[in-house]
Each structure stands twice: as structure tokens, then as C-alpha cells.
Coordinates of C-alpha atoms and ligand atoms in Angstrom, one line a residue:
M1 CA 0.0 0.0 0.0
D2 CA 1.3 3.5 -0.9
F3 CA 1.1 6.6 1.3
E4 CA 2.2 10.2 0.7
R5 CA 2.4 13.6 2.3
A6 CA -0.9 14.8 3.9
T7 CA -2.4 18.2 4.4
A8 CA -3.8 19.1 7.8
L9 CA -5.7 16.3 9.6
K10 CA -9.1 17.5 11.0
G11 CA -12.1 16.0 12.7
E12 CA -13.1 13.4 15.3
I13 CA -12.6 9.6 15.4
I14 CA -13.3 6.8 17.8
V15 CA -10.5 4.2 17.8
P16 CA -11.5 0.6 18.3
G17 CA -11.6 -1.2 21.6
D18 CA -8.4 -2.0 23.6
K19 CA -6.7 -5.2 22.5
S20 CA -5.4 -6.2 26.0
I21 CA -8.8 -5.6 27.6
S22 CA -10.8 -7.3 24.8
H23 CA -8.7 -10.5 25.2
R24 CA -9.1 -10.5 28.9
A25 CA -12.9 -10.0 28.8
V26 CA -13.3 -13.1 26.7
M27 CA -11.0 -15.2 28.9
F28 CA -12.4 -14.1 32.2
G29 CA -16.0 -14.4 30.8
A30 CA -15.3 -18.0 29.8
L31 CA -14.1 -18.8 33.3
S32 CA -17.1 -17.1 35.0
R33 CA -20.5 -18.4 35.7
G34 CA -23.3 -16.7 33.7
T35 CA -23.2 -14.4 30.7
T36 CA -20.6 -11.8 30.0
E37 CA -21.6 -9.0 27.5
I38 CA -18.7 -7.2 25.9
T39 CA -19.3 -4.0 24.0
N40 CA -16.8 -2.1 21.9
F41 CA -14.9 -5.4 21.6
L42 CA -11.8 -5.2 19.2
N43 CA -12.6 -7.3 16.2
G44 CA -8.9 -7.6 15.3
A45 CA -7.3 -10.9 14.3
D46 CA -5.6 -11.3 17.6
C47 CA -8.8 -11.1 19.7
L48 CA -10.6 -13.3 17.2
S49 CA -7.9 -16.0 17.9
T50 CA -8.8 -15.8 21.6
I51 CA -12.5 -16.3 20.7
D52 CA -11.6 -19.2 18.4
C53 CA -9.5 -20.9 21.1
F54 CA -12.3 -20.6 23.7
R55 CA -14.8 -22.0 21.3
R56 CA -12.5 -25.0 20.8
L57 CA -12.5 -25.3 24.6
G58 CA -16.2 -25.7 24.6
I59 CA -17.4 -22.2 25.4
D60 CA -20.4 -20.7 23.5
I61 CA -19.6 -17.3 22.2
E62 CA -22.0 -15.1 20.2
T63 CA -20.6 -12.3 18.0
K64 CA -22.5 -9.4 16.6
K65 CA -20.3 -6.6 15.2
D66 CA -18.4 -5.4 18.2
C67 CA -20.9 -6.8 20.8
I68 CA -19.9 -10.2 22.1
K69 CA -21.7 -12.6 24.5
I70 CA -19.8 -15.2 26.3
Y71 CA -21.7 -18.0 28.0
G72 CA -19.3 -18.8 30.8
K73 CA -19.0 -22.2 32.4
G74 CA -17.1 -21.4 35.5
L75 CA -13.5 -22.2 36.5
H76 CA -13.9 -25.9 35.8
G77 CA -16.1 -25.8 32.7
L78 CA -13.6 -26.0 29.9
K79 CA -13.4 -29.2 27.8
K80 CA -10.5 -30.9 26.1
P81 CA -10.1 -29.4 22.6
E82 CA -10.2 -31.8 19.7
Q83 CA -7.7 -29.8 17.6
I84 CA -4.6 -27.7 18.2
L85 CA -5.4 -24.3 19.7
E86 CA -4.3 -21.8 17.0
T87 CA -3.3 -18.5 18.6
G88 CA -2.3 -16.7 15.3
N89 CA 0.0 -13.7 15.8
S90 CA -1.1 -13.2 19.4
G91 CA 1.4 -13.3 22.3
T92 CA -1.4 -12.4 24.8
T93 CA -3.6 -15.4 23.7
T94 CA -0.6 -17.8 23.8
R95 CA 0.8 -16.8 27.1
L96 CA -2.4 -16.1 29.1
L97 CA -4.1 -19.3 27.8
S98 CA -1.0 -21.3 28.8
G99 CA -1.6 -20.2 32.4
I100 CA -5.2 -21.4 32.2
L101 CA -4.4 -24.7 30.4
S102 CA -1.7 -25.5 33.0
A103 CA -4.5 -26.2 35.5
Q104 CA -7.0 -28.1 33.3
P105 CA -7.6 -31.9 33.7
F106 CA -6.6 -32.5 30.0
E107 CA -3.7 -32.2 27.6
S108 CA -3.8 -29.5 24.9
V109 CA -1.4 -28.1 22.2
L110 CA -1.0 -24.4 21.4
N111 CA 0.5 -23.1 18.3
G112 CA 0.6 -19.8 16.3
D113 CA 2.0 -18.2 13.2
A114 CA 5.6 -17.9 12.1
S115 CA 6.2 -14.9 14.4
I116 CA 4.7 -16.7 17.5
Q117 CA 6.8 -19.7 16.8
T118 CA 9.9 -17.6 17.4
R119 CA 8.8 -15.6 20.5
P120 CA 10.2 -16.6 23.9
M121 CA 8.0 -18.9 25.9
K122 CA 10.5 -19.8 28.6
R123 CA 9.4 -16.8 30.5
I124 CA 6.0 -18.5 31.2
I125 CA 7.2 -22.2 31.0
L126 CA 9.6 -21.6 34.0
P127 CA 7.1 -20.1 36.5
L128 CA 4.2 -22.3 35.4
S129 CA 6.5 -25.4 35.7
D130 CA 7.4 -24.2 39.2
M131 CA 3.7 -24.3 40.0
G132 CA 3.7 -27.9 38.8
A133 CA 2.6 -27.6 35.2
N134 CA 4.0 -29.9 32.5
I135 CA 4.7 -27.7 29.4
I136 CA 6.8 -29.1 26.6
S137 CA 8.1 -26.9 23.7
L138 CA 7.6 -29.5 20.9
R139 CA 10.6 -28.2 18.9
N140 CA 12.7 -28.0 22.0
N141 CA 13.5 -24.3 21.4
D142 CA 11.4 -22.7 24.2
C143 CA 8.9 -21.5 21.6
A144 CA 5.5 -22.6 20.4
P145 CA 4.2 -25.2 19.6
L146 CA 3.6 -26.0 23.3
R147 CA 2.1 -29.2 24.7
I148 CA 0.5 -28.5 28.0
T149 CA -0.6 -31.3 30.3
G150 CA -2.7 -29.7 33.0
T151 CA -2.4 -30.8 36.6
H152 CA -3.0 -29.7 40.2
L153 CA -1.0 -26.6 40.8
K154 CA 0.6 -25.1 43.9
G155 CA 0.8 -21.4 44.7
I156 CA 4.2 -19.6 44.3
H157 CA 5.7 -16.2 44.8
Y158 CA 7.4 -15.5 41.5
H159 CA 10.0 -12.7 41.1
S160 CA 9.7 -12.0 37.4
P161 CA 12.9 -10.9 35.6
V162 CA 10.8 -9.0 33.1
A163 CA 8.1 -6.3 33.4
S164 CA 5.6 -8.3 31.3
A165 CA 1.8 -8.2 31.8
Q166 CA 1.6 -11.4 29.7
V167 CA 3.9 -13.3 32.1
K168 CA 2.2 -11.8 35.2
S169 CA -1.3 -12.6 33.9
A170 CA -0.4 -16.2 32.9
I171 CA 0.7 -16.8 36.5
L172 CA -2.3 -15.1 38.0
L173 CA -4.7 -17.2 35.9
A174 CA -2.9 -20.4 36.9
G175 CA -3.1 -19.0 40.5
L176 CA -6.9 -19.1 40.2
Y177 CA -6.6 -22.9 40.4
A178 CA -3.6 -23.3 42.8
D179 CA -3.7 -24.8 46.3
G180 CA -2.8 -21.5 48.0
E181 CA -2.1 -17.9 47.2
T182 CA 0.0 -16.9 44.3
S183 CA 2.1 -13.7 44.0
V184 CA 4.1 -12.1 41.2
T185 CA 6.6 -9.3 41.8
E186 CA 7.8 -7.4 38.8
P187 CA 10.9 -5.2 38.4
I188 CA 8.6 -2.4 37.1
L189 CA 4.8 -2.5 37.2
S190 CA 3.4 -3.6 33.8
R191 CA -0.1 -3.0 32.5
N192 CA -2.6 -4.0 35.2
H193 CA -5.8 -4.8 33.2
S194 CA -5.8 -8.4 34.5
E195 CA -5.8 -7.3 38.1
I196 CA -8.6 -4.7 37.5
M197 CA -10.8 -7.0 35.5
L198 CA -10.3 -10.1 37.7
R199 CA -11.5 -8.0 40.7
Y200 CA -14.4 -6.8 38.6
F201 CA -15.4 -10.4 38.0
G202 CA -15.2 -11.2 41.7
A203 CA -11.6 -12.5 42.3
D204 CA -9.6 -11.6 45.4
V205 CA -6.6 -9.8 44.0
I206 CA -4.4 -7.5 46.0
S207 CA -1.9 -5.1 44.4
E208 CA 0.9 -3.5 46.4
D209 CA 3.6 -1.6 44.5
T210 CA 4.9 -4.1 42.0
T211 CA 3.6 -7.2 43.7
V212 CA 0.2 -8.7 43.0
T213 CA -1.4 -11.6 45.0
I214 CA -4.3 -13.7 44.0
H215 CA -6.3 -16.1 46.1
P216 CA -7.5 -19.3 44.5
N217 CA -11.0 -20.6 43.7
P218 CA -13.0 -17.4 43.5
N219 CA -16.6 -17.5 42.3
L220 CA -16.2 -15.5 39.1
T221 CA -19.5 -14.1 37.8
G222 CA -20.2 -12.9 34.3
Q223 CA -20.3 -9.1 33.9
K224 CA -20.9 -6.3 31.4
V225 CA -17.6 -5.0 30.0
N226 CA -17.5 -1.8 28.0
V227 CA -14.0 -1.8 26.4
P228 CA -12.3 1.6 26.3
G229 CA -10.7 2.7 23.0
D230 CA -7.1 1.4 22.6
I231 CA -4.5 4.1 23.4
S232 CA -2.0 2.0 21.4
S233 CA -4.2 2.5 18.3
A234 CA -4.8 6.2 19.2
A235 CA -1.0 6.6 19.3
Y236 CA -0.8 6.6 15.5
F237 CA -3.2 9.5 15.2
I238 CA -1.8 11.4 18.1
V239 CA 1.6 11.4 16.3
A240 CA 0.0 12.1 12.9
A241 CA -1.7 15.2 14.3
L242 CA 1.5 16.4 15.9
I243 CA 3.7 16.1 12.8
V244 CA 1.3 17.1 10.0
S245 CA 1.1 20.9 10.3
G246 CA -2.2 22.6 10.8
S247 CA -3.8 19.5 12.2
E248 CA -6.4 19.5 15.0
I249 CA -8.2 16.2 15.9
L250 CA -10.3 14.8 18.7
I251 CA -10.0 11.1 19.6
Q252 CA -12.9 10.0 21.7
N253 CA -13.1 7.5 24.5
V254 CA -9.4 6.5 24.8
G255 CA -8.3 4.3 27.7
I256 CA -5.8 6.3 29.9
N257 CA -5.0 3.7 32.6
S258 CA -1.7 5.0 34.2
T259 CA 0.1 1.8 33.3
R260 CA -0.6 2.6 29.6
D261 CA -0.4 6.4 29.3
G262 CA 3.4 6.8 28.8
I263 CA 2.8 8.1 25.3
L264 CA 0.9 11.1 26.6
R265 CA 3.6 11.8 29.2
V266 CA 6.4 11.6 26.6
C267 CA 4.6 13.7 24.0
K268 CA 3.9 16.4 26.6
A269 CA 7.6 16.3 27.7
M270 CA 8.5 16.9 24.0
G271 CA 6.3 20.0 24.0
A272 CA 3.1 18.5 22.4
D273 CA -0.2 20.3 22.5
I274 CA -2.5 17.5 23.9
T275 CA -5.6 18.2 26.1
L276 CA -7.6 15.5 28.0
E277 CA -11.4 16.2 28.1
N278 CA -14.4 14.4 29.4
I279 CA -12.4 12.1 31.8
S280 CA -14.5 9.2 33.1
S281 CA -14.3 5.6 34.1
K282 CA -15.6 2.3 32.7
N283 CA -15.4 -1.0 34.7
G284 CA -12.4 0.3 36.6
E285 CA -10.6 1.7 33.6
S286 CA -10.2 5.5 33.1
T287 CA -11.0 7.0 29.7
A288 CA -10.8 10.5 28.1
D289 CA -11.2 12.3 24.9
L290 CA -7.9 13.5 23.5
L291 CA -7.6 16.8 21.7
I292 CA -4.4 17.1 19.7
R293 CA -3.1 20.1 17.8
S294 CA 0.0 20.0 15.5
T295 CA 3.0 21.4 17.3
A296 CA 5.9 22.9 15.5
A297 CA 8.4 23.3 18.4
L298 CA 8.8 19.6 19.5
H299 CA 12.1 18.8 21.2
G300 CA 13.9 15.5 21.8
T301 CA 13.7 13.6 25.1
T302 CA 14.9 10.5 26.9
I303 CA 12.5 7.5 27.2
A304 CA 13.8 5.0 29.7
G305 CA 13.3 3.1 33.0
D306 CA 9.8 3.0 34.6
L307 CA 8.3 4.7 31.5
I308 CA 9.1 1.8 29.2
P309 CA 6.3 -0.7 30.2
T310 CA 3.8 2.1 30.0
L311 CA 4.5 2.7 26.3
I312 CA 6.3 -0.4 25.1
D313 CA 4.0 -0.9 22.0
E314 CA 4.2 2.8 21.2
L315 CA 8.0 3.0 20.8
P316 CA 7.9 2.5 17.0
I317 CA 5.6 5.5 16.5
L318 CA 7.5 7.5 19.1
A319 CA 10.6 6.9 17.1
V320 CA 8.8 8.4 14.2
L321 CA 7.8 11.4 16.3
A322 CA 11.4 11.9 17.4
C323 CA 12.4 12.4 13.8
F324 CA 10.3 15.6 13.8
A325 CA 11.6 16.9 17.1
E326 CA 14.7 19.2 17.4
G327 CA 17.7 17.6 19.1
T328 CA 18.3 14.1 20.3
T329 CA 15.8 11.5 21.5
V330 CA 17.3 8.5 23.4
I331 CA 15.2 5.3 23.9
K332 CA 16.8 2.9 26.4
D333 CA 15.9 0.0 28.7
A334 CA 13.7 -1.3 25.9
Q335 CA 15.4 -4.6 25.0
E336 CA 11.9 -6.2 25.1
L337 CA 11.4 -4.5 21.7
K338 CA 13.5 -7.3 20.2
V339 CA 11.0 -10.0 21.1
K340 CA 7.8 -8.4 20.0
E341 CA 5.9 -9.4 16.8
S342 CA 9.2 -8.6 15.1
N343 CA 12.6 -7.3 16.3
R344 CA 11.3 -3.7 16.5
I345 CA 14.7 -2.1 17.2
D346 CA 16.0 -3.6 14.0
L347 CA 13.0 -2.8 11.8
V348 CA 12.4 0.7 13.1
V349 CA 16.1 1.6 12.6
K350 CA 16.3 0.0 9.1
N351 CA 13.1 1.6 7.9
L352 CA 13.6 5.1 9.3
S353 CA 17.2 5.0 7.9
A354 CA 15.7 4.1 4.5
M355 CA 13.5 7.3 4.8
G356 CA 16.5 9.5 5.5
A357 CA 16.4 9.7 9.4
K358 CA 19.5 9.9 11.5
I359 CA 19.0 7.0 13.8
T360 CA 21.3 4.4 15.4
A361 CA 20.4 1.1 17.0
T362 CA 21.7 0.4 20.5
D363 CA 21.5 -2.8 22.6
D364 CA 18.4 -1.7 24.4
G365 CA 16.9 0.9 22.2
M366 CA 17.9 3.6 19.7
V367 CA 19.2 7.1 19.4
I368 CA 17.5 9.6 17.0
E369 CA 18.8 12.9 15.9
G370 CA 15.7 14.8 15.0
G371 CA 15.1 17.6 12.4
H372 CA 16.3 15.8 9.3
P373 CA 13.6 15.6 6.7
L374 CA 12.2 12.2 5.7
H375 CA 11.6 10.9 2.2
G376 CA 9.5 8.0 0.8
A377 CA 11.0 4.5 0.8
V378 CA 9.9 0.9 0.6
I379 CA 9.0 -0.3 4.1
E380 CA 9.7 -3.9 5.3
T381 CA 7.1 -4.8 7.9
R382 CA 7.8 -8.5 8.5
Q383 CA 4.0 -8.6 9.0
D384 CA 4.3 -6.6 12.2
H385 CA 1.1 -4.5 12.5
R386 CA 2.7 -1.7 14.6
I387 CA 5.5 -1.3 12.1
A388 CA 3.0 -1.0 9.2
M389 CA 0.9 1.7 11.0
S390 CA 3.9 3.6 12.3
F391 CA 5.4 4.0 8.8
A392 CA 2.0 4.9 7.2
I393 CA 2.1 7.9 9.6
A394 CA 5.7 8.7 8.9
A395 CA 4.8 8.9 5.2
L396 CA 2.2 11.6 5.9
A397 CA 5.1 14.0 6.7
A398 CA 7.6 12.7 4.2
D399 CA 8.4 13.7 0.6
G400 CA 7.5 11.3 -2.2
I401 CA 5.8 7.9 -1.9
T402 CA 6.2 5.4 0.8
T403 CA 5.3 1.8 0.0
I404 CA 4.4 -0.4 2.9
K405 CA 4.7 -4.1 2.3
N406 CA 2.0 -6.5 3.6
F407 CA 0.0 -3.6 4.9
E408 CA -2.9 -6.0 5.5
C409 CA -1.1 -7.1 8.7
V410 CA -2.8 -4.0 10.4
N411 CA -5.8 -6.3 10.8
V412 CA -4.1 -7.9 13.8
S413 CA -5.0 -4.9 16.0
Y414 CA -6.7 -2.2 13.8
P415 CA -8.7 -3.5 10.8
S416 CA -10.3 0.0 10.2
F417 CA -7.0 1.9 10.4
Y418 CA -7.0 3.1 6.8
E419 CA -10.7 4.2 7.0
D420 CA -10.1 6.2 10.2
L421 CA -7.0 7.8 8.6
A422 CA -9.0 8.7 5.5
K423 CA -11.7 10.3 7.7
L424 CA -9.1 12.7 9.1
M425 CA -7.5 13.6 5.8
Q426 CA -8.7 16.9 4.2
R427 CA -9.4 16.6 0.5
Ligands
LIG501 C1 0.2 -7.2 26.4 C2 1.4 -7.0 27.1 C3 2.6 -6.5 26.4 C4 2.3 -5.8 25.1 C5 1.3 -6.7 24.3 C6 0.0 -6.9 25.0 C7 -1.0 -7.7 27.2 O1 3.5 -7.5 26.2 O2 3.5 -5.6 24.4 O3 1.1 -6.0 23.0 O4 -2.1 -7.7 26.7 O5 -0.8 -8.2 28.3 P1 4.5 -8.1 27.4 O6 3.7 -8.6 28.5 O7 5.3 -9.2 26.7 O8 5.3 -6.9 27.8

């Protein structure tokens, strides 16, 4: 797909539902008694993989546009799947489901696409095995496909070496079935949607600093979940409005949970004109409308430390933003970028260099010298949705034509990305 320079972006959009929250609503609904009704569900390929897996595990799920009904069967209601559970491109489905399957009285096999088959699973295999699970990486490389033989689990206190909500959530979900309490301590607090939603469904979950503790065997009850708009999807339009001069846009109903709002903090630190309006709360998650105006005088910043987990998925688009800021932007402590849907340090640096940016890869991030104009190039996405969308936005403020390979991979998290962008483009 080809993209080129845009004139001012104007108008209002509503970005689709949050991916992390959509996954969790399906999973927790399936493990609850009664019906869970999810509105503003993200109909992206990743969340559809979660629905597909739970159907194979015997859960009835009705889908009508972005309204989903889950007929939960309680903690012990899943049945042995007849086929392999296909998780597609979705790390969240693969890792969180592994936690649930570790405690089931049957064997199951999880597999996903080529990217999932290279992503590290040792980070969940180790703690879940400590709890008693039997998980085999079938190619003996600590990646999927995984064969999980469920068993009776024991509670543990796990000190995670990585700040990862997928690792934390996998352990908490296994902890629902353990014989005592289960705790996870992270080096830095990662997104806390599991904790918030498990409580909302009736679980006993206590959070204290970077430690979360769950008590086993709760009576989870089906709930109504209204999914906030995904700040990770809003991020592309936030940056687009900042770098395309004369822009002014309103993005409605965006989730601004403080474990996810790093992009807002960094943009403001760079001098961006962003206002939050209409702040409210939905099932324990804060939301706001974001008013963004293009800002000429952006300046470089350092993105590091505790900020990283709050914006980990936004680092590719923040690297694009840094190209339009005067001075140097340093991204560090972000080695996790190497094990996302692609190696995002590698791909961001390669593609931004091809567009004329002054950018250098480091071991745990990148350094960007802003203020050098970008020009069109052919963009390698390796089917990574966030790379495809980040470079579609870079193209809007670059000379010439930018061709993005395999652009259809945006369907993983944002099937209507192109339509929403078109809405904001002035003709
Ligand atoms: C997610 C957690 C993050 C994030 C991913 C979604 C989640 O991954 O990058 O897109 O829904 O829990 P990690 O847990 O690996 O950091």
C-alpha cells in the first residue's frame, strides 16, 4: 500500500476497543458463571484468535459486530479441545491461555503463526512449571508449539525478571486454580488490566507496589464489560496530528490507565499540545477524549526506565515522532522490543534510515537525531502491524511515496486503520 504527504488532519474519530482488555474480557468471561456481555470489543485478528480458542475449549460465544456474548461455564467448565489451539499472531492469547491450560484436567497443544513460533515462551514455561505444570516446547526451542498437560497446581511467589503483563497474567490465571495464594513481583509495574478485571469479575486480587497476589477458587461471575478505546491505536493519530502541520483532531473514549499512558507523558515532555477532556471511568478503567493540535516546536527527550512498560507498544511510533523533534531522543531500557511481533529495534532503525532519518540502534533501544527531513521508501514490515501503521504515519510528513509491504497485517489490531485515517485527511 502506498502513502504520501498529507495536508492538515481534522475531525473526530473513535478508535477501536483496547486489545489487551478485549482478550481478557473473553478469557475471564469464559471462566465465570453466567453471561458476559462485551461492548466495543476489538474485532482484530488477535482477539478473534482468543475467541476461536475458547470455542474449541467448549465455550459458546455469540458475536454481533463489536458486541460479544460469552456463556461462561465457571473455572472448571472447559473441555479438552479436539484440535490444536491456534493463537495466530497473538502473544497475549498464547501466554495467558498457557496459564489457564496448565490447570486443566486434560492435555492441549497451542501453536501460532511464524512470528509466534519464534517468540520466547521460557518466561512462562519456567514459573508455570514451578507451580507444577507440565509444558513441553515441541521443537525443544522454548517457543510454540507448546504441549501443556494440566495438573493440580501449587501457589508460588514469583519474582519475574521482566516487566511483562503477559507473564504476570499467565501466572495469576494459573493461580486461580492453585492450592494457596500466588504472587508475582515485577521489576517495574506492567499494565494492570488483568488485576482490575479479575477484581471486577469477583476475584480476590491485592496489588501492592509491583507485587500482585491472587487467592484461588473465587466465584467468578459474568459481567458487562465496555471496552475503552485502545491508546496503542490512538497513538498513531496522536503522532500524525502532531507532525502534520495545521492538524487538530479529537480522539474520543481512549483508555488512559496509568500503566498505559506513557505516550501522553512523553509527547507532553516533548512539547506537544494535547488536552484531555471528558475524563471518566468504565469498569475500573479510566478514559478520556484526547484533543491534539499539531506542534511545530517539538524537542527531543529520553524515554527510559519505569516509563518503558507504559508505552512499550508505542515505541515504533514514538521513534517516528522523534524524527520531527529538534535535538536528540534516546530510547533505552527497551530490550523487550527485540522479542515483539518482530525485532522492533532492528526494523524501526532499518526503515527510518531508508527514509533518511539519523538513527542508530543500541543494545536496548535507539538514538534519534531529529530535524532531518524524511523521504519516501519501501518499508519492510515482516508482517508486524505496529511497524506498518507507524510508517503509514511517517509517510504523511515525508516527501515522495512510501510503499508499505504487507499492509494488511494491520488487521491484527486495527482493521479499520485506513478508513479512520482517510476520515481525518482533508481533501
Ligand atoms: C500485552 C502486554 C505487552 C504488550 C502486548 C500486550 C498484554 O506484552 O506488548 O502487546 O495484553 O498483556 P508483554 O507482556 O510481553 O510486555
